[in-house]
Amino acid sequence: PFWLKPESLVLKHSPPRGTQRHSVGAGMAEETVADVEMKIVEEETPAEVAEEKVEGKAEEDAAAEDPAKPKEPEKPKELEEDAIAETRAKVSAGSVEFNSADSTMNVLTSNGCQIISSLTGGGFSYLLGGARTTVGLTSGRYMFEVNILELHSRQEPQGAAGRIPMPRHIVKLGLSQGDTSLLMGDNSEGSVSIDSEGFLQHEKTRKKVAKQFRANSVVAFLVNLDAASPNANTISVFCDGVRICAPQAIPDNLLGKPLFPTVTFKAVTMQVNYGPVSMAPLPFKVNMLSDAAQADVQAGPKASEGPCEIVMPVGLPEQGYFDWVDAFLEKNPGYTELSDRKILDWAHRSGIWKAKTPG
């Protein structure tokens, strides 16, 4: 004889209800209909399991469709504040402009130095031009604006060998010390600038810090030398009244000397606004450069009002000709050398690659 334990019974093989009162072997307890009904209640049917899965899936889908959205990062708060009314003595009207005595030879100005451009005929379209304002900043917070009015096109010569300098048009707004290069971004010392491609450059360091700005946009260059400001010793750029770069720190090696607002450009004509009224107001009130307090600025070199003088050295090759020229320029910094070597150096600092000599 053998026995089957009650837990070994499979419900799907259970006899119809009412036929469970029998024994399958001697000594086995009878299993009542009520016992079978209890087991049926305890077991889940496939339909019930499927229904629960469908409900669970629906809840998961609902949770996926409506997740807790992360909050968008808040825009940085503008730390620049409205300028207070200036009560100190200001610079004289019309005294702030780009200085013809402190600009490259290809720079042309008109309308009281409010329109500035450069020579574009022949190879001049490849050369950068630069100009400094007549005043350098020592403290305070001021700005000036430029509007690119025209982009000058150039015809590349057919069959030209070598790399074509790019970009074809460029505008650099920045600060430079009075005795340094007017071509900001040429890896020399004494200047910092942000160009129309959005790059900040100081000496050999170049990094992307701003959005690009193009023609027919009013671009404001803000200089903050106010020691009490949260953005002290920084420069910023705005386009049509909207900030396009975070405040950028002025390098420490530039501080302590007058910093002249400077433009370096190629193949463009610009309108320059020194103030006192802004063409595209910023979100905060700020004084324009022509409205500067006398105590915050220092005047730059003045252009000679008399006739210009030309010195033409005469010498033999390999007899110390350029040594004499170098010594003369050191003693007379007001003169500008015009020679083959200076044109080649100017072209190189304008981005034209110097061809390697054979061998």
Short mmCIF file of C-alpha atoms in Angstrom, two decimals:
data_model
loop_
_atom_site.label_atom_id
_atom_site.label_comp_id
_atom_site.label_asym_id
_atom_site.label_seq_id
_atom_site.Cartn_x
_atom_site.Cartn_y
_atom_site.Cartn_z
CA PRO A 1 0.00 0.00 0.00
CA PHE A 2 1.06 3.65 -0.56
CA TRP A 3 -0.23 7.06 0.41
CA LEU A 4 -0.35 10.50 -1.28
CA LYS A 5 0.18 13.49 0.98
CA PRO A 6 -2.50 16.19 0.66
CA GLU A 7 0.02 18.86 -0.39
CA SER A 8 1.06 16.75 -3.36
CA LEU A 9 -2.36 17.00 -4.94
CA VAL A 10 -2.48 19.06 -8.14
CA LEU A 11 -5.60 21.18 -8.36
CA LYS A 12 -6.01 20.92 -12.10
CA HIS A 13 -6.38 17.14 -11.66
CA SER A 14 -8.78 17.47 -8.70
CA PRO A 15 -12.00 15.52 -9.11
CA PRO A 16 -15.25 17.39 -9.45
CA ARG A 17 -16.65 18.94 -6.34
CA GLY A 18 -18.57 16.47 -4.17
CA THR A 19 -16.57 13.37 -5.12
CA GLN A 20 -13.71 13.92 -2.70
CA ARG A 21 -15.11 11.78 0.10
CA HIS A 22 -13.01 8.61 -0.42
CA SER A 23 -9.74 7.13 0.72
CA VAL A 24 -6.80 6.27 -1.48
CA GLY A 25 -5.29 3.91 0.97
CA ALA A 26 -5.63 2.52 4.43
CA GLY A 27 -5.14 5.05 7.20
CA MET A 28 -5.41 8.10 4.94
CA ALA A 29 -7.56 11.00 6.20
CA GLU A 30 -10.44 12.10 4.09
CA GLU A 31 -10.10 15.42 2.31
CA THR A 32 -13.28 17.38 2.36
CA VAL A 33 -14.69 19.62 -0.30
CA ALA A 34 -14.05 22.58 1.98
CA ASP A 35 -10.31 21.79 2.02
CA VAL A 36 -10.21 21.82 -1.76
CA GLU A 37 -12.09 25.12 -1.90
CA MET A 38 -9.54 26.64 0.51
CA LYS A 39 -6.67 25.69 -1.76
CA ILE A 40 -8.45 27.13 -4.77
CA VAL A 41 -8.89 30.47 -3.01
CA GLU A 42 -5.25 30.56 -1.99
CA GLU A 43 -3.95 29.92 -5.52
CA GLU A 44 -4.04 32.80 -8.06
CA THR A 45 -5.49 32.07 -11.46
CA PRO A 46 -3.54 33.02 -14.63
CA ALA A 47 -6.17 35.67 -15.42
CA GLU A 48 -5.69 37.35 -12.05
CA VAL A 49 -1.89 37.34 -12.44
CA ALA A 50 -2.17 38.83 -15.92
CA GLU A 51 -4.54 41.51 -14.66
CA GLU A 52 -2.12 42.46 -11.87
CA LYS A 53 0.78 42.64 -14.34
CA VAL A 54 -1.22 44.89 -16.65
CA GLU A 55 -2.10 47.20 -13.75
CA GLY A 56 1.54 47.29 -12.60
CA LYS A 57 2.73 48.06 -16.13
CA ALA A 58 0.21 50.89 -16.42
CA GLU A 59 1.45 52.39 -13.16
CA GLU A 60 5.08 52.19 -14.37
CA ASP A 61 4.15 53.81 -17.70
CA ALA A 62 2.31 56.59 -15.90
CA ALA A 63 5.32 57.21 -13.70
CA ALA A 64 7.60 57.26 -16.75
CA GLU A 65 5.33 59.69 -18.61
CA ASP A 66 5.16 62.13 -15.71
CA PRO A 67 8.58 62.08 -14.01
CA ALA A 68 9.64 64.81 -11.66
CA LYS A 69 11.27 67.25 -14.11
CA PRO A 70 14.61 68.63 -12.92
CA LYS A 71 14.65 72.36 -12.49
CA GLU A 72 16.42 74.33 -15.18
CA PRO A 73 19.62 75.96 -13.92
CA GLU A 74 19.06 79.59 -13.09
CA LYS A 75 20.81 82.16 -15.22
CA PRO A 76 23.72 83.88 -13.46
CA LYS A 77 22.58 87.02 -11.74
CA GLU A 78 23.90 90.26 -13.23
CA LEU A 79 26.29 91.68 -10.64
CA GLU A 80 26.80 95.01 -12.39
CA GLU A 81 24.81 97.79 -10.73
CA ASP A 82 23.56 101.15 -11.92
CA ALA A 83 26.20 103.85 -11.96
CA ILE A 84 25.66 106.71 -9.57
CA ALA A 85 25.52 110.26 -10.85
CA GLU A 86 29.05 111.57 -11.47
CA THR A 87 29.80 114.76 -9.55
CA ARG A 88 33.54 114.96 -10.23
CA ALA A 89 35.05 117.01 -13.04
CA LYS A 90 34.75 115.21 -16.39
CA VAL A 91 36.99 115.10 -19.44
CA SER A 92 36.37 117.91 -21.89
CA ALA A 93 33.82 117.36 -24.63
CA GLY A 94 35.29 115.89 -27.81
CA SER A 95 38.61 114.99 -26.19
CA VAL A 96 37.96 111.23 -26.26
CA GLU A 97 38.48 109.59 -29.65
CA PHE A 98 40.88 107.26 -31.42
CA ASN A 99 44.33 108.79 -31.47
CA SER A 100 45.82 109.34 -34.92
CA ALA A 101 49.25 109.57 -33.26
CA ASP A 102 48.76 106.11 -31.73
CA SER A 103 47.47 104.03 -34.64
CA THR A 104 48.90 101.95 -37.47
CA MET A 105 49.63 103.61 -40.82
CA ASN A 106 46.73 101.93 -42.63
CA VAL A 107 44.00 103.31 -40.32
CA LEU A 108 41.60 105.88 -41.77
CA THR A 109 39.16 107.95 -39.70
CA SER A 110 36.37 110.38 -40.52
CA ASN A 111 33.47 112.23 -38.93
CA GLY A 112 35.45 113.17 -35.85
CA CYS A 113 36.99 109.68 -35.55
CA GLN A 114 33.50 108.18 -35.24
CA ILE A 115 33.99 106.22 -38.48
CA ILE A 116 37.11 104.09 -38.63
CA SER A 117 38.39 101.84 -41.42
CA SER A 118 41.64 100.79 -43.05
CA LEU A 119 43.29 100.69 -46.46
CA THR A 120 42.08 97.70 -48.47
CA GLY A 121 43.75 98.11 -51.85
CA GLY A 122 46.11 95.35 -52.94
CA GLY A 123 47.83 93.53 -50.12
CA PHE A 124 46.55 95.99 -47.49
CA SER A 125 43.36 93.92 -47.20
CA TYR A 126 45.44 91.22 -45.51
CA LEU A 127 46.94 93.51 -42.87
CA LEU A 128 45.51 94.25 -39.45
CA GLY A 129 45.02 97.83 -38.35
CA GLY A 130 44.99 99.10 -34.79
CA ALA A 131 44.23 102.26 -32.86
CA ARG A 132 44.19 103.38 -29.23
CA THR A 133 41.97 106.01 -27.66
CA THR A 134 43.32 109.34 -26.50
CA VAL A 135 42.76 108.44 -22.83
CA GLY A 136 43.80 105.46 -20.73
CA LEU A 137 41.72 104.22 -17.80
CA THR A 138 43.15 103.96 -14.31
CA SER A 139 39.95 103.42 -12.30
CA GLY A 140 36.16 103.55 -12.62
CA ARG A 141 33.75 101.68 -14.91
CA TYR A 142 33.20 102.83 -18.49
CA MET A 143 32.24 101.50 -21.90
CA PHE A 144 32.34 102.34 -25.60
CA GLU A 145 30.43 100.84 -28.54
CA VAL A 146 31.19 99.80 -32.11
CA ASN A 147 28.91 98.93 -34.99
CA ILE A 148 30.38 97.06 -37.97
CA LEU A 149 28.95 98.94 -40.95
CA GLU A 150 30.71 97.23 -43.85
CA LEU A 151 32.74 94.13 -44.64
CA HIS A 152 35.28 94.67 -47.42
CA SER A 153 35.69 91.74 -49.80
CA ARG A 154 38.95 90.85 -51.50
CA GLN A 155 39.82 88.90 -54.60
CA GLU A 156 42.24 86.07 -53.96
CA PRO A 157 44.88 85.87 -56.74
CA GLN A 158 44.59 82.80 -58.93
CA GLY A 159 47.17 80.17 -58.32
CA ALA A 160 48.22 81.78 -55.04
CA ALA A 161 50.43 79.45 -53.07
CA GLY A 162 50.37 79.12 -49.32
CA ARG A 163 47.69 79.42 -46.71
CA ILE A 164 45.07 82.18 -47.08
CA PRO A 165 44.76 84.16 -43.83
CA MET A 166 41.46 83.54 -42.09
CA PRO A 167 39.10 84.93 -41.04
CA ARG A 168 38.80 87.49 -43.80
CA HIS A 169 37.23 90.01 -41.42
CA ILE A 170 37.99 90.45 -37.74
CA VAL A 171 37.34 92.98 -34.99
CA LYS A 172 39.16 92.83 -31.64
CA LEU A 173 38.08 94.99 -28.71
CA GLY A 174 40.39 95.26 -25.75
CA LEU A 175 42.83 97.12 -23.55
CA SER A 176 46.50 97.82 -24.10
CA GLN A 177 49.25 99.70 -22.36
CA GLY A 178 50.45 102.85 -24.08
CA ASP A 179 53.86 101.59 -25.18
CA THR A 180 52.84 98.20 -26.57
CA SER A 181 51.76 96.72 -29.92
CA LEU A 182 48.60 98.04 -31.53
CA LEU A 183 47.95 94.63 -33.09
CA MET A 184 46.33 92.88 -30.14
CA GLY A 185 46.53 89.11 -30.28
CA ASP A 186 49.96 88.99 -31.93
CA ASN A 187 51.33 87.09 -28.88
CA SER A 188 53.10 90.17 -27.56
CA GLU A 189 52.80 91.48 -24.02
CA GLY A 190 50.76 94.39 -22.73
CA SER A 191 47.23 93.75 -24.03
CA VAL A 192 44.08 91.67 -23.61
CA SER A 193 41.25 91.45 -26.14
CA ILE A 194 38.02 89.68 -27.12
CA ASP A 195 37.45 89.29 -30.86
CA SER A 196 34.38 88.93 -33.08
CA GLU A 197 34.89 85.15 -33.15
CA GLY A 198 34.39 85.05 -29.37
CA PHE A 199 38.00 84.38 -28.36
CA LEU A 200 39.86 86.09 -25.54
CA GLN A 201 43.59 86.46 -26.06
CA HIS A 202 46.36 87.56 -23.74
CA GLU A 203 49.91 86.99 -24.89
CA LYS A 204 49.98 83.34 -26.06
CA THR A 205 46.81 82.29 -24.24
CA ARG A 206 43.68 82.06 -26.40
CA LYS A 207 40.31 80.66 -25.30
CA LYS A 208 36.66 80.80 -26.29
CA VAL A 209 34.69 82.99 -23.87
CA ALA A 210 31.89 84.68 -25.85
CA LYS A 211 29.39 84.32 -28.65
CA GLN A 212 30.29 85.66 -32.07
CA PHE A 213 29.20 89.11 -33.14
CA ARG A 214 28.70 90.19 -36.72
CA ALA A 215 27.91 93.24 -38.87
CA ASN A 216 25.03 95.60 -38.06
CA SER A 217 25.13 94.76 -34.36
CA VAL A 218 25.92 97.28 -31.66
CA VAL A 219 28.73 95.78 -29.58
CA ALA A 220 29.54 97.33 -26.21
CA PHE A 221 32.92 96.83 -24.54
CA LEU A 222 32.73 97.35 -20.77
CA VAL A 223 35.81 97.99 -18.63
CA ASN A 224 35.35 97.68 -14.86
CA LEU A 225 38.24 99.04 -12.79
CA ASP A 226 36.02 99.96 -9.83
CA ALA A 227 37.61 98.38 -6.75
CA ALA A 228 34.25 98.42 -4.92
CA SER A 229 32.45 96.42 -7.62
CA PRO A 230 31.91 92.62 -7.45
CA ASN A 231 33.27 92.52 -11.01
CA ALA A 232 36.32 94.66 -10.29
CA ASN A 233 39.19 94.45 -12.80
CA THR A 234 37.19 92.72 -15.52
CA ILE A 235 36.13 93.26 -19.12
CA SER A 236 32.79 92.26 -20.68
CA VAL A 237 31.13 92.31 -24.10
CA PHE A 238 27.47 92.98 -24.87
CA CYS A 239 25.69 92.66 -28.22
CA ASP A 240 22.60 94.82 -28.80
CA GLY A 241 22.33 95.33 -25.03
CA VAL A 242 22.60 91.62 -24.12
CA ARG A 243 25.61 90.13 -22.36
CA ILE A 244 27.41 87.59 -24.56
CA CYS A 245 30.24 86.69 -22.22
CA ALA A 246 30.83 86.46 -18.50
CA PRO A 247 33.13 89.08 -16.95
CA GLN A 248 36.72 88.19 -17.83
CA ALA A 249 39.52 89.05 -15.41
CA ILE A 250 42.12 91.52 -16.59
CA PRO A 251 45.54 89.85 -16.22
CA ASP A 252 47.47 90.99 -13.17
CA ASN A 253 50.50 92.07 -15.20
CA LEU A 254 48.36 94.72 -16.93
CA LEU A 255 47.06 96.33 -13.76
CA GLY A 256 48.78 99.34 -12.22
CA LYS A 257 49.29 101.21 -15.49
CA PRO A 258 46.82 103.21 -17.62
CA LEU A 259 44.88 100.84 -19.89
CA PHE A 260 43.86 102.33 -23.22
CA PRO A 261 40.71 101.05 -24.94
CA THR A 262 41.97 99.66 -28.25
CA VAL A 263 40.56 98.20 -31.46
CA THR A 264 42.38 95.91 -33.85
CA PHE A 265 40.57 95.04 -37.08
CA LYS A 266 40.87 93.86 -40.67
CA ALA A 267 38.83 94.66 -43.80
CA VAL A 268 35.90 96.35 -42.03
CA THR A 269 34.44 99.82 -41.57
CA MET A 270 33.08 100.59 -38.10
CA GLN A 271 31.11 103.25 -36.37
CA VAL A 272 32.50 104.03 -32.92
CA ASN A 273 30.42 105.59 -30.16
CA TYR A 274 32.32 107.09 -27.24
CA GLY A 275 29.13 108.55 -25.72
CA PRO A 276 27.68 110.20 -23.82
CA VAL A 277 24.48 108.45 -25.06
CA SER A 278 24.48 104.71 -25.73
CA MET A 279 23.18 103.28 -29.02
CA ALA A 280 22.04 100.05 -27.30
CA PRO A 281 21.51 100.56 -23.53
CA LEU A 282 22.65 97.81 -21.19
CA PRO A 283 20.46 96.25 -18.45
CA PHE A 284 22.14 98.64 -15.99
CA LYS A 285 23.22 102.26 -16.16
CA VAL A 286 26.86 102.81 -17.04
CA ASN A 287 28.87 105.88 -18.01
CA MET A 288 30.32 106.07 -21.50
CA LEU A 289 34.01 106.74 -22.13
CA SER A 290 33.48 110.37 -23.17
CA ASP A 291 31.71 110.95 -19.85
CA ALA A 292 34.68 109.77 -17.75
CA ALA A 293 35.87 111.62 -14.69
CA GLN A 294 39.25 113.29 -15.11
CA ALA A 295 40.51 111.48 -12.02
CA ASP A 296 39.86 108.09 -13.69
CA VAL A 297 41.86 108.65 -16.88
CA GLN A 298 45.27 109.60 -18.16
CA ALA A 299 45.88 111.30 -21.50
CA GLY A 300 47.85 109.55 -24.22
CA PRO A 301 50.34 111.05 -26.69
CA LYS A 302 49.09 113.92 -28.82
CA ALA A 303 49.42 114.10 -32.57
CA SER A 304 51.80 116.69 -33.92
CA GLU A 305 49.99 119.72 -35.25
CA GLY A 306 52.85 120.79 -37.51
CA PRO A 307 54.13 119.18 -40.72
CA CYS A 308 55.38 115.60 -40.51
CA GLU A 309 59.07 114.81 -40.98
CA ILE A 310 60.54 112.00 -43.04
CA VAL A 311 64.04 110.65 -42.36
CA MET A 312 65.67 108.59 -45.13
CA PRO A 313 68.83 106.83 -43.89
CA VAL A 314 71.49 106.05 -46.49
CA GLY A 315 73.98 103.25 -46.00
CA LEU A 316 75.78 100.31 -47.57
CA PRO A 317 74.70 96.67 -47.12
CA GLU A 318 76.33 94.78 -44.29
CA GLN A 319 77.78 97.99 -42.87
CA GLY A 320 75.51 98.35 -39.82
CA TYR A 321 72.65 100.07 -41.64
CA PHE A 322 69.81 98.56 -39.56
CA ASP A 323 71.86 98.79 -36.39
CA TRP A 324 71.85 102.56 -36.90
CA VAL A 325 68.07 102.49 -37.62
CA ASP A 326 67.39 100.54 -34.41
CA ALA A 327 69.46 102.98 -32.36
CA PHE A 328 67.70 105.96 -33.96
CA LEU A 329 64.21 104.58 -33.23
CA GLU A 330 65.15 103.84 -29.64
CA LYS A 331 66.09 107.49 -29.13
CA ASN A 332 63.15 108.78 -31.22
CA PRO A 333 60.11 106.56 -30.53
CA GLY A 334 57.81 109.01 -32.30
CA TYR A 335 59.09 107.82 -35.70
CA THR A 336 57.66 104.81 -37.52
CA GLU A 337 59.93 102.61 -39.61
CA LEU A 338 58.74 101.78 -43.11
CA SER A 339 60.92 99.10 -44.65
CA ASP A 340 60.82 95.62 -46.13
CA ARG A 341 61.58 94.00 -42.80
CA LYS A 342 58.78 95.93 -41.03
CA ILE A 343 56.21 95.08 -43.73
CA LEU A 344 57.13 91.38 -43.43
CA ASP A 345 56.85 91.58 -39.65
CA TRP A 346 53.47 93.36 -39.96
CA ALA A 347 52.20 90.66 -42.34
CA HIS A 348 53.36 87.89 -40.00
CA ARG A 349 51.59 89.48 -37.01
CA SER A 350 48.47 89.84 -39.17
CA GLY A 351 48.29 86.06 -39.58
CA ILE A 352 50.11 85.59 -42.88
CA TRP A 353 52.29 82.52 -42.70
CA LYS A 354 55.92 83.05 -43.52
CA ALA A 355 57.10 80.68 -46.24
CA LYS A 356 59.92 78.39 -45.25
CA THR A 357 63.11 78.92 -47.19
CA PRO A 358 64.29 75.89 -49.22
CA GLY A 359 66.81 73.69 -47.46
#
